[in-house]
Short mmCIF file of C-alpha atoms and ligand atoms in Angstrom, two decimals:
data_model
loop_
_atom_site.label_atom_id
_atom_site.label_comp_id
_atom_site.label_asym_id
_atom_site.label_seq_id
_atom_site.Cartn_x
_atom_site.Cartn_y
_atom_site.Cartn_z
CA MET A 2 -12.73 10.15 5.46
CA ILE A 3 -10.05 8.10 7.25
CA VAL A 4 -10.79 7.11 10.84
CA LYS A 5 -8.80 4.92 13.21
CA ALA A 6 -10.55 1.55 13.44
CA ASP A 7 -11.58 1.60 17.11
CA LYS A 8 -14.82 0.13 18.44
CA ALA A 9 -16.87 3.28 17.83
CA ALA A 10 -15.60 3.60 14.25
CA ILE A 11 -16.33 -0.06 13.52
CA ASP A 12 -19.89 0.34 14.85
CA GLU A 13 -20.36 3.40 12.67
CA ALA A 14 -18.96 1.49 9.67
CA ALA A 15 -21.42 -1.36 10.32
CA ARG A 16 -24.27 1.16 10.41
CA ILE A 17 -23.13 2.62 7.07
CA ILE A 18 -22.95 -0.86 5.49
CA ARG A 19 -26.46 -1.74 6.67
CA ALA A 20 -27.73 1.59 5.34
CA GLY A 21 -26.39 0.75 1.87
CA GLY A 22 -23.15 2.74 2.06
CA LEU A 23 -19.54 1.92 1.19
CA VAL A 24 -16.82 1.29 3.75
CA ALA A 25 -13.15 0.66 3.01
CA PHE A 26 -11.63 -1.65 5.59
CA PRO A 27 -8.35 -3.47 6.22
CA THR A 28 -7.97 -7.20 5.71
CA GLU A 29 -4.85 -9.33 6.14
CA THR A 30 -4.33 -9.21 2.35
CA VAL A 31 -5.22 -5.74 1.03
CA TYR A 32 -7.82 -3.08 1.87
CA GLY A 33 -11.35 -3.91 0.64
CA LEU A 34 -14.19 -1.65 -0.46
CA GLY A 35 -17.23 -3.19 1.18
CA ALA A 36 -20.98 -3.08 0.72
CA ASP A 37 -23.89 -5.19 1.94
CA ALA A 38 -23.90 -8.11 -0.55
CA THR A 39 -27.69 -8.38 -0.28
CA GLN A 40 -28.38 -4.80 -1.48
CA GLY A 41 -28.01 -4.44 -5.24
CA ARG A 42 -27.85 -0.67 -5.17
CA ALA A 43 -25.11 -0.67 -2.57
CA VAL A 44 -23.11 -3.20 -4.61
CA ALA A 45 -23.61 -1.11 -7.74
CA ARG A 46 -21.88 1.77 -5.95
CA ILE A 47 -18.75 -0.40 -5.59
CA PHE A 48 -18.52 -0.83 -9.35
CA GLU A 49 -19.12 2.86 -9.84
CA ALA A 50 -16.48 3.89 -7.31
CA LYS A 51 -13.90 1.53 -8.82
CA GLY A 52 -14.79 2.13 -12.44
CA ARG A 53 -14.97 -1.65 -12.61
CA PRO A 54 -16.42 -3.63 -15.55
CA ARG A 55 -19.76 -4.99 -14.44
CA PHE A 56 -19.00 -8.54 -15.44
CA ASN A 57 -16.39 -9.00 -12.74
CA PRO A 58 -17.92 -10.88 -9.82
CA LEU A 59 -16.97 -9.93 -6.24
CA ILE A 60 -15.73 -11.88 -3.24
CA VAL A 61 -18.21 -12.08 -0.35
CA HIS A 62 -16.74 -11.84 3.14
CA VAL A 63 -18.38 -13.63 6.08
CA PRO A 64 -17.38 -13.96 9.74
CA ASP A 65 -17.10 -17.76 9.88
CA LEU A 66 -17.62 -21.11 8.16
CA GLU A 67 -21.15 -21.37 9.53
CA ALA A 68 -22.17 -18.14 7.81
CA ALA A 69 -20.42 -19.32 4.64
CA ARG A 70 -22.38 -22.58 4.62
CA GLU A 71 -25.64 -20.64 4.50
CA LEU A 72 -24.56 -19.10 1.22
CA ALA A 73 -22.93 -21.96 -0.68
CA ALA A 74 -22.78 -25.72 -1.01
CA PHE A 75 -19.60 -27.13 0.56
CA GLY A 76 -18.27 -30.50 -0.58
CA ASP A 77 -15.54 -32.43 1.22
CA ASP A 78 -12.67 -30.62 -0.51
CA ALA A 79 -14.20 -27.23 0.25
CA LEU A 80 -14.66 -28.15 3.89
CA ALA A 81 -11.10 -29.40 4.18
CA LEU A 82 -9.76 -26.15 2.74
CA ALA A 83 -12.03 -23.96 4.87
CA ARG A 84 -11.05 -25.81 8.04
CA THR A 85 -7.36 -25.56 7.21
CA PHE A 86 -7.11 -21.97 6.00
CA TRP A 87 -10.03 -19.99 7.46
CA PRO A 88 -9.91 -17.44 8.85
CA GLY A 89 -7.28 -16.41 6.33
CA PRO A 90 -6.42 -15.36 2.77
CA LEU A 91 -8.23 -18.09 0.82
CA SER A 92 -11.34 -17.46 -1.33
CA LEU A 93 -13.44 -20.46 -2.34
CA VAL A 94 -15.65 -20.41 -5.44
CA LEU A 95 -18.64 -22.66 -4.71
CA PRO A 96 -22.16 -23.34 -6.01
CA LEU A 97 -24.67 -20.82 -4.66
CA SER A 98 -27.12 -22.34 -2.20
CA ALA A 99 -30.82 -22.10 -3.02
CA GLN A 100 -31.42 -19.48 -0.36
CA SER A 101 -28.49 -17.29 -1.30
CA ARG A 102 -29.64 -17.21 -4.91
CA HIS A 103 -32.45 -14.98 -3.68
CA ARG A 104 -30.52 -13.22 -0.96
CA ILE A 105 -27.25 -12.23 -2.65
CA SER A 106 -27.39 -9.50 -5.29
CA GLU A 107 -26.80 -10.75 -8.83
CA LEU A 108 -24.31 -7.95 -9.28
CA VAL A 109 -22.11 -9.73 -6.74
CA THR A 110 -22.01 -12.99 -8.67
CA ALA A 111 -22.30 -11.34 -12.10
CA GLY A 112 -25.14 -13.74 -12.76
CA LEU A 113 -22.97 -16.86 -12.28
CA ASP A 114 -24.36 -19.77 -10.28
CA THR A 115 -21.26 -19.74 -8.10
CA ILE A 116 -20.11 -17.42 -5.34
CA ALA A 117 -16.60 -16.58 -4.08
CA LEU A 118 -16.47 -16.68 -0.27
CA ARG A 119 -13.80 -15.74 2.20
CA VAL A 120 -13.45 -15.51 5.99
CA PRO A 121 -10.76 -12.90 6.65
CA SER A 122 -8.46 -13.14 9.68
CA HIS A 123 -7.84 -9.42 10.21
CA ALA A 124 -9.33 -8.37 13.57
CA VAL A 125 -10.92 -5.20 12.14
CA ALA A 126 -12.50 -7.05 9.20
CA ARG A 127 -13.88 -9.70 11.56
CA ALA A 128 -15.27 -7.13 13.99
CA LEU A 129 -16.91 -5.28 11.11
CA LEU A 130 -18.51 -8.47 9.75
CA VAL A 131 -19.89 -9.38 13.17
CA ALA A 132 -21.17 -5.86 13.83
CA ALA A 133 -22.77 -5.50 10.38
CA GLY A 134 -24.48 -8.89 10.56
CA VAL A 135 -24.68 -9.12 6.76
CA PRO A 136 -22.32 -10.68 4.19
CA ILE A 137 -20.00 -7.98 2.81
CA ALA A 138 -19.03 -7.94 -0.86
CA ALA A 139 -15.61 -6.35 -1.19
CA PRO A 140 -13.12 -6.06 -4.01
CA SER A 141 -9.79 -4.42 -3.39
CA ALA A 142 -10.33 -0.73 -2.60
CA ASN A 143 -8.56 0.71 -5.65
CA LYS A 144 -9.64 2.08 -9.00
CA SER A 145 -10.13 -0.85 -11.38
CA GLY A 146 -6.87 -1.97 -12.96
CA ARG A 147 -4.69 -0.11 -10.47
CA VAL A 148 -2.39 -1.48 -7.80
CA SER A 149 -4.22 -2.86 -4.76
CA PRO A 150 -4.08 -0.69 -1.62
CA THR A 151 -2.20 -1.86 1.45
CA SER A 152 -2.86 1.22 3.59
CA ALA A 153 -5.74 3.60 4.35
CA GLU A 154 -3.80 6.39 2.59
CA HIS A 155 -3.60 4.34 -0.62
CA VAL A 156 -7.38 3.97 -0.53
CA GLU A 157 -7.89 7.69 -0.08
CA ASP A 158 -5.47 8.46 -2.92
CA ASP A 159 -7.41 6.22 -5.29
CA LEU A 160 -11.03 6.58 -4.23
CA GLY A 161 -11.14 9.91 -2.42
CA SER A 162 -14.63 10.45 -1.06
CA ALA A 163 -16.20 7.58 -3.04
CA ALA A 164 -16.02 5.53 0.16
CA ASP A 165 -18.30 6.85 2.92
CA LEU A 166 -15.72 5.81 5.49
CA ILE A 167 -12.17 4.44 5.43
CA LEU A 168 -11.28 2.36 8.48
CA ASP A 169 -7.58 2.69 9.21
CA GLY A 170 -6.17 -0.55 10.60
CA GLY A 171 -2.56 0.08 9.64
CA ARG A 172 -0.70 -1.73 6.93
CA ALA A 173 -2.29 -4.80 5.32
CA GLU A 174 0.06 -7.51 6.47
CA ALA A 175 0.25 -9.97 3.55
CA GLY A 176 0.05 -7.26 0.88
CA LEU A 177 -1.16 -9.69 -1.78
CA GLU A 178 -4.75 -10.69 -2.47
CA SER A 179 -6.26 -13.97 -1.35
CA THR A 180 -5.65 -17.15 -3.30
CA ILE A 181 -8.82 -18.11 -5.21
CA VAL A 182 -9.72 -21.77 -5.63
CA ALA A 183 -12.78 -23.10 -7.47
CA LEU A 184 -13.98 -26.50 -6.32
CA SER A 185 -15.92 -27.85 -9.25
CA PRO A 186 -15.61 -29.73 -11.48
CA GLN A 187 -12.25 -30.21 -9.73
CA PRO A 188 -10.10 -28.05 -7.45
CA THR A 189 -8.66 -25.32 -9.68
CA LEU A 190 -6.37 -22.40 -8.92
CA LEU A 191 -8.16 -19.34 -10.33
CA ARG A 192 -5.80 -16.74 -8.90
CA PRO A 193 -2.50 -17.35 -7.12
CA GLY A 194 -2.36 -15.32 -3.93
CA SER A 195 -1.31 -15.10 -0.30
CA ILE A 196 -1.49 -18.84 0.32
CA ALA A 197 0.97 -20.77 -1.84
CA ARG A 198 -0.32 -23.45 -4.23
CA GLU A 199 1.88 -26.02 -2.49
CA ASP A 200 0.14 -25.44 0.86
CA ILE A 201 -3.31 -25.86 -0.69
CA GLU A 202 -2.25 -29.01 -2.50
CA ALA A 203 -0.90 -30.39 0.78
CA ALA A 204 -4.25 -29.77 2.50
CA LEU A 205 -6.18 -31.36 -0.38
CA GLN A 206 -3.66 -34.17 -0.80
CA ARG A 207 -3.92 -33.68 -4.54
CA ARG A 208 -2.79 -31.33 -7.27
CA LEU A 209 -4.69 -28.20 -8.24
CA SER A 210 -5.72 -27.82 -11.86
CA ASP A 211 -4.72 -24.64 -13.58
CA PHE A 212 -7.19 -22.10 -14.71
CA GLU A 213 -7.67 -22.17 -18.48
CA ASP A 214 -8.38 -18.82 -20.04
CA GLY A 215 -12.01 -18.34 -20.87
CA ARG A 216 -13.26 -21.28 -18.88
CA VAL A 217 -14.26 -19.29 -15.81
CA GLN A 218 -15.01 -15.63 -15.83
CA SER A 219 -12.40 -14.04 -13.64
CA PRO A 220 -10.85 -10.61 -14.06
CA GLY A 221 -7.60 -12.11 -13.18
CA GLN A 222 -7.89 -12.64 -16.94
CA LEU A 223 -7.72 -8.96 -17.70
CA LEU A 224 -4.10 -8.89 -18.66
CA SER A 225 -3.23 -5.39 -17.61
CA HIS A 226 -4.66 -5.77 -14.12
CA TYR A 227 -2.74 -4.27 -11.18
CA ALA A 228 -0.97 -1.72 -13.34
CA PRO A 229 0.99 1.27 -12.04
CA ARG A 230 1.21 4.34 -14.31
CA ALA A 231 4.75 3.59 -15.44
CA SER A 232 5.38 0.60 -17.67
CA LEU A 233 7.35 -2.32 -16.28
CA ARG A 234 10.40 -4.19 -17.50
CA LEU A 235 10.75 -7.60 -15.87
CA ASN A 236 13.83 -9.73 -15.10
CA ALA A 237 16.06 -6.68 -15.05
CA SER A 238 19.48 -6.85 -13.42
CA GLU A 239 19.78 -3.09 -13.06
CA ALA A 240 18.05 0.16 -13.97
CA MET A 241 18.69 1.80 -17.34
CA PRO A 242 18.66 5.61 -17.61
CA GLY A 243 15.20 6.99 -16.75
CA GLU A 244 14.13 3.76 -15.04
CA ALA A 245 13.43 3.20 -11.36
CA LEU A 246 14.61 -0.15 -10.00
CA LEU A 247 12.45 -2.50 -7.94
CA ALA A 248 15.04 -4.82 -6.44
CA PHE A 249 14.88 -8.26 -4.87
CA GLY A 250 17.40 -10.28 -2.91
CA PRO A 251 20.85 -9.83 -1.45
CA HIS A 252 22.62 -9.09 -4.74
CA ALA A 253 20.72 -5.92 -5.55
CA PRO A 254 22.43 -2.65 -6.39
CA GLU A 255 23.01 -0.48 -3.35
CA GLY A 256 20.32 2.10 -2.53
CA ALA A 257 17.58 0.45 -4.64
CA LEU A 258 14.13 -0.06 -3.16
CA ASN A 259 14.33 -3.77 -2.27
CA LEU A 260 11.26 -6.01 -1.92
CA SER A 261 13.32 -8.21 0.37
CA ALA A 262 17.06 -7.87 0.78
CA ALA A 263 17.00 -11.26 2.50
CA GLY A 264 15.26 -12.84 -0.50
CA ASP A 265 12.19 -13.67 1.61
CA LEU A 266 9.12 -14.09 -0.63
CA ARG A 267 6.60 -13.37 2.14
CA GLU A 268 8.30 -10.07 2.87
CA ALA A 269 8.44 -9.32 -0.87
CA ALA A 270 4.71 -10.03 -1.27
CA ALA A 271 3.89 -7.71 1.61
CA ASN A 272 5.94 -4.90 0.08
CA LEU A 273 5.01 -5.37 -3.59
CA PHE A 274 2.07 -3.00 -4.09
CA ALA A 275 3.33 -0.28 -1.74
CA TYR A 276 6.74 -0.26 -3.47
CA LEU A 277 5.19 -0.16 -6.95
CA ARG A 278 3.20 2.87 -5.81
CA ALA A 279 6.26 4.51 -4.28
CA LEU A 280 8.31 4.08 -7.46
CA ASP A 281 5.40 5.16 -9.63
CA ALA A 282 5.17 8.40 -7.63
CA GLN A 283 8.69 9.27 -8.82
CA ARG A 284 7.25 9.30 -12.37
CA PRO A 285 10.00 7.21 -13.95
CA SER A 286 9.78 6.36 -17.66
CA ARG A 287 9.70 2.72 -16.62
CA ILE A 288 10.05 0.50 -13.57
CA ALA A 289 12.70 -2.21 -13.94
CA VAL A 290 12.02 -5.25 -11.76
CA MET A 291 14.65 -7.79 -10.76
CA PRO A 292 13.81 -11.50 -11.18
CA ILE A 293 11.67 -13.10 -8.46
CA PRO A 294 11.92 -16.89 -7.98
CA ALA A 295 8.76 -18.78 -9.05
CA ARG A 296 8.45 -20.98 -5.97
CA GLY A 297 5.91 -20.51 -3.13
CA LEU A 298 4.49 -16.98 -3.02
CA GLY A 299 6.76 -16.13 -5.95
CA GLU A 300 4.06 -17.57 -8.23
CA ALA A 301 1.57 -14.90 -7.13
CA ILE A 302 4.15 -12.11 -7.15
CA ASN A 303 5.20 -12.97 -10.70
CA ASP A 304 1.54 -13.21 -11.75
CA ARG A 305 0.91 -9.65 -10.54
CA LEU A 306 4.11 -8.36 -12.14
CA ARG A 307 3.28 -10.02 -15.46
CA ARG A 308 -0.15 -8.41 -15.47
CA ALA A 309 1.27 -5.04 -14.46
CA SER A 310 3.74 -5.22 -17.35
CA ALA A 311 1.20 -6.30 -19.98
CA PRO A 312 0.31 -3.95 -22.83
CA ARG A 313 -2.67 -1.73 -22.06
CA PRO A 314 -4.72 -1.36 -25.22
CA SER A 315 -7.40 0.87 -23.74
CA ASP A 316 -5.16 2.85 -21.47
CA LYS A 317 -6.45 6.33 -20.76
CA ARG A 318 -4.49 6.97 -17.62
CA PRO A 319 -2.88 10.39 -17.34
O1 TXA B 430 -7.64 -10.56 -0.79
C1 TXA B 430 -8.66 -10.40 -1.44
O2 TXA B 430 -9.23 -11.34 -2.01
C2 TXA B 430 -9.24 -8.98 -1.53
C3 TXA B 430 -9.73 -8.58 -0.13
C4 TXA B 430 -10.41 -7.25 -0.11
O3 TXA B 430 -10.55 -9.60 0.38
N1 TXA B 430 -10.29 -8.92 -2.48
C5 TXA B 430 -10.06 -8.99 -3.82
O4 TXA B 430 -11.19 -8.84 -4.58
O5 TXA B 430 -8.97 -9.15 -4.29
P1 TXA B 430 -11.16 -8.50 -6.12
O6 TXA B 430 -12.55 -8.11 -6.46
O7 TXA B 430 -10.11 -7.53 -6.44
O8 TXA B 430 -10.90 -9.88 -6.82
C6 TXA B 430 -11.95 -10.84 -6.84
C7 TXA B 430 -11.64 -11.95 -7.76
C8 TXA B 430 -11.85 -11.55 -9.17
O9 TXA B 430 -10.76 -12.00 -9.96
C9 TXA B 430 -13.15 -12.26 -9.53
O10 TXA B 430 -13.32 -12.53 -10.87
C10 TXA B 430 -13.05 -13.50 -8.72
O11 TXA B 430 -12.54 -13.03 -7.51
N2 TXA B 430 -14.38 -14.08 -8.50
C11 TXA B 430 -15.35 -13.63 -7.69
N3 TXA B 430 -16.45 -14.41 -7.78
C12 TXA B 430 -16.16 -15.38 -8.66
C13 TXA B 430 -16.87 -16.50 -9.19
N4 TXA B 430 -18.11 -16.78 -8.82
N5 TXA B 430 -16.24 -17.27 -10.09
C14 TXA B 430 -14.96 -17.01 -10.48
N6 TXA B 430 -14.23 -15.98 -10.01
C15 TXA B 430 -14.82 -15.18 -9.12
MG1 MG B 431 -8.45 -6.11 -7.19
#
């Protein structure tokens, strides 16, 4: 059920979370499907609702740095990043603290001795975290492997009644998931996202290592993540017969759905998932995507497009 995220709805959502239920809520990146991270059975319902492989660990959302420090060990680099980018779309993968090892469900961490933490900036997400008073584990509120939802309607389309409540806070502003950085053994970019690599490197005053496949368990690895129904053709200059065009920049063909006619990567990131869904709904044989520059947020956009265009060996989608 979709309800407008006013004070009464947020209080009700907090009650549902504490009672072990599932609430979909807006964040500044995408909508999340949240459960109390300390209740294993509640967290299990997330995996069930998403059809998500169990081995994928979840990001835990907390209201502030203080709450985060109860759950994980922060070194100097982690503190510098948290102070620069929180609240905001950065997730930090850190060693679990001794107390959180007992408190946080193992389903959340998938048995790893690290935890991914994030302090969202969206007013509704923050109000929910404060009202619930527990850390909230929340992946994106879509079926596993599908495009992330940037509106309450997307969530309902994907999950139907699997969420006990869907808080409607309008469109998710950034439209792209958080950037995930692991801090040990050295700062490493696990998933490009809403904060550009360059900005994180500037805050750290050093370069980020790149994630090597297999080294850390992260479903970013699943190649065909974020896939629409239609297949994708990248670096297209125009649509071929039967294709729908996802355009970018000022030199796009007239009338095409354009991620950003001005060539603005932030605007393109915000539109990406909603436009993929919109084109997919036209049931084209394929979606042709114009080239997106690799700089800044373009790294994350191209990462999502590459995954969406990857072959899908076990694809059973209708
Ligand atoms: O913007 C976002 O981050 C959204 C909103 C809802 O906050 N959440 C999100 O969650 O994108 P999800 O579950 O779709 O992606 C979580 C990513 C996965 O790639 C997972 O493997 C990684 O975080 N992750 C979580 N815990 C980890 C850990 N301990 N070590 C390595 N990767 C971890
Ligand atoms: Mg996701």
